[in-house]
Amino acid sequence: LSLCSSLSILNLASNNLAAVPPGLIIGLTQLQVLFLTNNELTELDPGFFSNTTSLQTLYLGGNRLTQFPDAWITPLSSLKALSLPLNSITARDIERIVMLPNLIIMLAGGNNLRGLNMSILSGLTQVQTLDLSYSQLDHADFSNVSLPQIIMLNLAGNQLGSLQNQ
């Protein structure tokens, strides 16, 4: 694919991919949207996104990913939409994701976010849509959470016994 330098959208969804080559998207300097949804991915090489400064939308949902490595943060700094529902991402990984400064949409429902410290969500200063549904959340303390741009917050299907806002 490195010879397809003007490619802006790459859709590899629903292909039973267990892995993708580490250098698959190297040279795709115009890539803005990448679909890797509904595959069998358990991990991606930490340097997979190293040359993707134009990537704005990333779909990783419906895989078996268990982590969001620190090495992805800097190359994904232009990301505006991140979709990773139905994986095995943990609360610790969400703490990394909030370091993406331009994120407007974050879909993380159906992961294992038990124990998520809600106050870290304040790092999502631009987020307008936040989906944490069906993520095994067992508490939600919003007393120190500031999401000034939020339009939609989905917490459905969790195990919240109560909400705190004080």
PDB file of N, CA and C in Angstrom, residues 85-132:
ATOM      1  N   PRO A  85     -15.195   0.173  20.641  1.00  0.00           N
ATOM      2  CA  PRO A  85     -16.107  -0.628  21.455  1.00  0.00           C
ATOM      3  C   PRO A  85     -15.862  -2.122  21.250  1.00  0.00           C
ATOM      4  N   LEU A  86     -16.349  -2.890  22.208  1.00  0.00           N
ATOM      5  CA  LEU A  86     -16.328  -4.349  22.125  1.00  0.00           C
ATOM      6  C   LEU A  86     -14.918  -4.901  21.964  1.00  0.00           C
ATOM      7  N   ASN A  87     -14.027  -4.440  22.808  1.00  0.00           N
ATOM      8  CA  ASN A  87     -12.679  -4.973  22.942  1.00  0.00           C
ATOM      9  C   ASN A  87     -12.502  -5.350  24.410  1.00  0.00           C
ATOM     10  N   SER A  88     -11.286  -5.428  24.864  1.00  0.00           N
ATOM     11  CA  SER A  88     -11.000  -5.691  26.279  1.00  0.00           C
ATOM     12  C   SER A  88     -10.103  -4.600  26.838  1.00  0.00           C
ATOM     13  N   ILE A  89     -10.355  -3.368  26.404  1.00  0.00           N
ATOM     14  CA  ILE A  89      -9.602  -2.216  26.872  1.00  0.00           C
ATOM     15  C   ILE A  89      -9.942  -1.983  28.345  1.00  0.00           C
ATOM     16  N   THR A  90      -8.945  -1.584  29.134  1.00  0.00           N
ATOM     17  CA  THR A  90      -9.160  -1.381  30.567  1.00  0.00           C
ATOM     18  C   THR A  90      -9.176   0.096  30.932  1.00  0.00           C
ATOM     19  N   ALA A  91      -9.525   0.363  32.179  1.00  0.00           N
ATOM     20  CA  ALA A  91      -9.561   1.735  32.684  1.00  0.00           C
ATOM     21  C   ALA A  91      -8.190   2.400  32.539  1.00  0.00           C
ATOM     22  N   ARG A  92      -7.115   1.658  32.749  1.00  0.00           N
ATOM     23  CA  ARG A  92      -5.765   2.214  32.632  1.00  0.00           C
ATOM     24  C   ARG A  92      -5.500   2.724  31.209  1.00  0.00           C
ATOM     25  N   ASP A  93      -6.031   2.037  30.219  1.00  0.00           N
ATOM     26  CA  ASP A  93      -5.858   2.473  28.837  1.00  0.00           C
ATOM     27  C   ASP A  93      -6.636   3.749  28.553  1.00  0.00           C
ATOM     28  N   ILE A  94      -7.790   3.906  29.162  1.00  0.00           N
ATOM     29  CA  ILE A  94      -8.572   5.133  28.987  1.00  0.00           C
ATOM     30  C   ILE A  94      -7.772   6.326  29.516  1.00  0.00           C
ATOM     31  N   GLU A  95      -6.995   6.106  30.564  1.00  0.00           N
ATOM     32  CA  GLU A  95      -6.155   7.175  31.100  1.00  0.00           C
ATOM     33  C   GLU A  95      -5.140   7.644  30.061  1.00  0.00           C
ATOM     34  N   ARG A  96      -4.701   6.764  29.173  1.00  0.00           N
ATOM     35  CA  ARG A  96      -3.800   7.163  28.091  1.00  0.00           C
ATOM     36  C   ARG A  96      -4.569   7.905  26.992  1.00  0.00           C
ATOM     37  N   ILE A  97      -5.735   7.396  26.674  1.00  0.00           N
ATOM     38  CA  ILE A  97      -6.529   7.956  25.579  1.00  0.00           C
ATOM     39  C   ILE A  97      -6.888   9.416  25.833  1.00  0.00           C
ATOM     40  N   VAL A  98      -7.119   9.786  27.083  1.00  0.00           N
ATOM     41  CA  VAL A  98      -7.495  11.180  27.364  1.00  0.00           C
ATOM     42  C   VAL A  98      -6.368  12.151  27.037  1.00  0.00           C
ATOM     43  N   MET A  99      -5.188  11.649  26.736  1.00  0.00           N
ATOM     44  CA  MET A  99      -4.078  12.519  26.334  1.00  0.00           C
ATOM     45  C   MET A  99      -4.147  12.900  24.856  1.00  0.00           C
ATOM     46  N   LEU A 100      -5.155  12.399  24.127  1.00  0.00           N
ATOM     47  CA  LEU A 100      -5.335  12.783  22.727  1.00  0.00           C
ATOM     48  C   LEU A 100      -6.047  14.137  22.705  1.00  0.00           C
ATOM     49  N   PRO A 101      -5.339  15.215  22.362  1.00  0.00           N
ATOM     50  CA  PRO A 101      -5.850  16.569  22.587  1.00  0.00           C
ATOM     51  C   PRO A 101      -7.009  16.997  21.696  1.00  0.00           C
ATOM     52  N   ASN A 102      -7.195  16.376  20.541  1.00  0.00           N
ATOM     53  CA  ASN A 102      -8.216  16.831  19.598  1.00  0.00           C
ATOM     54  C   ASN A 102      -9.431  15.920  19.519  1.00  0.00           C
ATOM     55  N   LEU A 103      -9.527  14.966  20.410  1.00  0.00           N
ATOM     56  CA  LEU A 103     -10.604  13.983  20.363  1.00  0.00           C
ATOM     57  C   LEU A 103     -11.963  14.638  20.594  1.00  0.00           C
ATOM     58  N   ILE A 104     -12.866  14.425  19.652  1.00  0.00           N
ATOM     59  CA  ILE A 104     -14.230  14.955  19.741  1.00  0.00           C
ATOM     60  C   ILE A 104     -15.217  13.823  20.012  1.00  0.00           C
ATOM     61  N   ILE A 105     -14.943  12.661  19.453  1.00  0.00           N
ATOM     62  CA  ILE A 105     -15.812  11.490  19.629  1.00  0.00           C
ATOM     63  C   ILE A 105     -14.984  10.338  20.182  1.00  0.00           C
ATOM     64  N   MET A 106     -15.430   9.775  21.292  1.00  0.00           N
ATOM     65  CA  MET A 106     -14.782   8.588  21.843  1.00  0.00           C
ATOM     66  C   MET A 106     -15.859   7.554  22.154  1.00  0.00           C
ATOM     67  N   LEU A 107     -15.777   6.440  21.431  1.00  0.00           N
ATOM     68  CA  LEU A 107     -16.720   5.345  21.628  1.00  0.00           C
ATOM     69  C   LEU A 107     -15.946   4.179  22.236  1.00  0.00           C
ATOM     70  N   ALA A 108     -16.203   3.903  23.505  1.00  0.00           N
ATOM     71  CA  ALA A 108     -15.458   2.859  24.210  1.00  0.00           C
ATOM     72  C   ALA A 108     -16.388   1.896  24.932  1.00  0.00           C
ATOM     73  N   GLY A 109     -17.640   1.809  24.504  1.00  0.00           N
ATOM     74  CA  GLY A 109     -18.586   0.912  25.143  1.00  0.00           C
ATOM     75  C   GLY A 109     -18.201  -0.548  24.962  1.00  0.00           C
ATOM     76  N   GLY A 110     -18.621  -1.369  25.904  1.00  0.00           N
ATOM     77  CA  GLY A 110     -18.381  -2.804  25.793  1.00  0.00           C
ATOM     78  C   GLY A 110     -16.959  -3.219  26.108  1.00  0.00           C
ATOM     79  N   ASN A 111     -16.254  -2.431  26.900  1.00  0.00           N
ATOM     80  CA  ASN A 111     -14.912  -2.780  27.349  1.00  0.00           C
ATOM     81  C   ASN A 111     -14.949  -3.053  28.856  1.00  0.00           C
ATOM     82  N   ASN A 112     -13.809  -3.330  29.436  1.00  0.00           N
ATOM     83  CA  ASN A 112     -13.726  -3.595  30.872  1.00  0.00           C
ATOM     84  C   ASN A 112     -13.158  -2.373  31.579  1.00  0.00           C
ATOM     85  N   LEU A 113     -14.023  -1.421  31.883  1.00  0.00           N
ATOM     86  CA  LEU A 113     -13.578  -0.168  32.483  1.00  0.00           C
ATOM     87  C   LEU A 113     -13.871  -0.096  33.979  1.00  0.00           C
ATOM     88  N   ARG A 114     -14.073  -1.229  34.596  1.00  0.00           N
ATOM     89  CA  ARG A 114     -14.327  -1.273  36.041  1.00  0.00           C
ATOM     90  C   ARG A 114     -13.219  -0.517  36.772  1.00  0.00           C
ATOM     91  N   GLY A 115     -13.604   0.342  37.695  1.00  0.00           N
ATOM     92  CA  GLY A 115     -12.642   1.104  38.483  1.00  0.00           C
ATOM     93  C   GLY A 115     -12.168   2.387  37.827  1.00  0.00           C
ATOM     94  N   LEU A 116     -12.776   2.759  36.707  1.00  0.00           N
ATOM     95  CA  LEU A 116     -12.363   3.981  36.014  1.00  0.00           C
ATOM     96  C   LEU A 116     -12.555   5.198  36.917  1.00  0.00           C
ATOM     97  N   ASN A 117     -11.495   5.975  37.072  1.00  0.00           N
ATOM     98  CA  ASN A 117     -11.561   7.223  37.820  1.00  0.00           C
ATOM     99  C   ASN A 117     -12.148   8.282  36.892  1.00  0.00           C
ATOM    100  N   MET A 118     -13.383   8.646  37.110  1.00  0.00           N
ATOM    101  CA  MET A 118     -14.082   9.561  36.212  1.00  0.00           C
ATOM    102  C   MET A 118     -13.392  10.914  36.082  1.00  0.00           C
ATOM    103  N   SER A 119     -12.645  11.342  37.085  1.00  0.00           N
ATOM    104  CA  SER A 119     -12.027  12.667  37.019  1.00  0.00           C
ATOM    105  C   SER A 119     -10.995  12.762  35.898  1.00  0.00           C
ATOM    106  N   ILE A 120     -10.421  11.642  35.462  1.00  0.00           N
ATOM    107  CA  ILE A 120      -9.452  11.700  34.364  1.00  0.00           C
ATOM    108  C   ILE A 120     -10.128  12.084  33.051  1.00  0.00           C
ATOM    109  N   LEU A 121     -11.434  11.912  32.958  1.00  0.00           N
ATOM    110  CA  LEU A 121     -12.157  12.275  31.741  1.00  0.00           C
ATOM    111  C   LEU A 121     -12.085  13.777  31.469  1.00  0.00           C
ATOM    112  N   SER A 122     -11.753  14.568  32.471  1.00  0.00           N
ATOM    113  CA  SER A 122     -11.628  16.011  32.285  1.00  0.00           C
ATOM    114  C   SER A 122     -10.527  16.356  31.291  1.00  0.00           C
ATOM    115  N   GLY A 123      -9.642  15.409  31.013  1.00  0.00           N
ATOM    116  CA  GLY A 123      -8.616  15.617  29.996  1.00  0.00           C
ATOM    117  C   GLY A 123      -9.193  15.672  28.599  1.00  0.00           C
ATOM    118  N   LEU A 124     -10.422  15.218  28.434  1.00  0.00           N
ATOM    119  CA  LEU A 124     -11.091  15.227  27.123  1.00  0.00           C
ATOM    120  C   LEU A 124     -11.787  16.569  26.926  1.00  0.00           C
ATOM    121  N   THR A 125     -11.024  17.619  26.827  1.00  0.00           N
ATOM    122  CA  THR A 125     -11.589  18.972  26.808  1.00  0.00           C
ATOM    123  C   THR A 125     -12.404  19.281  25.558  1.00  0.00           C
ATOM    124  N   GLN A 126     -12.179  18.564  24.460  1.00  0.00           N
ATOM    125  CA  GLN A 126     -12.905  18.814  23.212  1.00  0.00           C
ATOM    126  C   GLN A 126     -14.025  17.810  22.961  1.00  0.00           C
ATOM    127  N   VAL A 127     -14.095  16.750  23.768  1.00  0.00           N
ATOM    128  CA  VAL A 127     -15.026  15.662  23.467  1.00  0.00           C
ATOM    129  C   VAL A 127     -16.477  16.129  23.534  1.00  0.00           C
ATOM    130  N   GLN A 128     -17.235  15.723  22.509  1.00  0.00           N
ATOM    131  CA  GLN A 128     -18.661  16.036  22.446  1.00  0.00           C
ATOM    132  C   GLN A 128     -19.511  14.779  22.620  1.00  0.00           C
ATOM    133  N   THR A 129     -18.970  13.640  22.196  1.00  0.00           N
ATOM    134  CA  THR A 129     -19.683  12.374  22.304  1.00  0.00           C
ATOM    135  C   THR A 129     -18.794  11.387  23.045  1.00  0.00           C
ATOM    136  N   LEU A 130     -19.315  10.841  24.132  1.00  0.00           N
ATOM    137  CA  LEU A 130     -18.556   9.893  24.947  1.00  0.00           C
ATOM    138  C   LEU A 130     -19.446   8.706  25.278  1.00  0.00           C
ATOM    139  N   ASP A 131     -19.064   7.543  24.782  1.00  0.00           N
ATOM    140  CA  ASP A 131     -19.825   6.320  25.020  1.00  0.00           C
ATOM    141  C   ASP A 131     -19.008   5.369  25.883  1.00  0.00           C
ATOM    142  N   LEU A 132     -19.470   5.164  27.108  1.00  0.00           N
ATOM    143  CA  LEU A 132     -18.865   4.211  28.043  1.00  0.00           C
ATOM    144  C   LEU A 132     -19.897   3.161  28.443  1.00  0.00           C
TER     145      LEU A 132
END
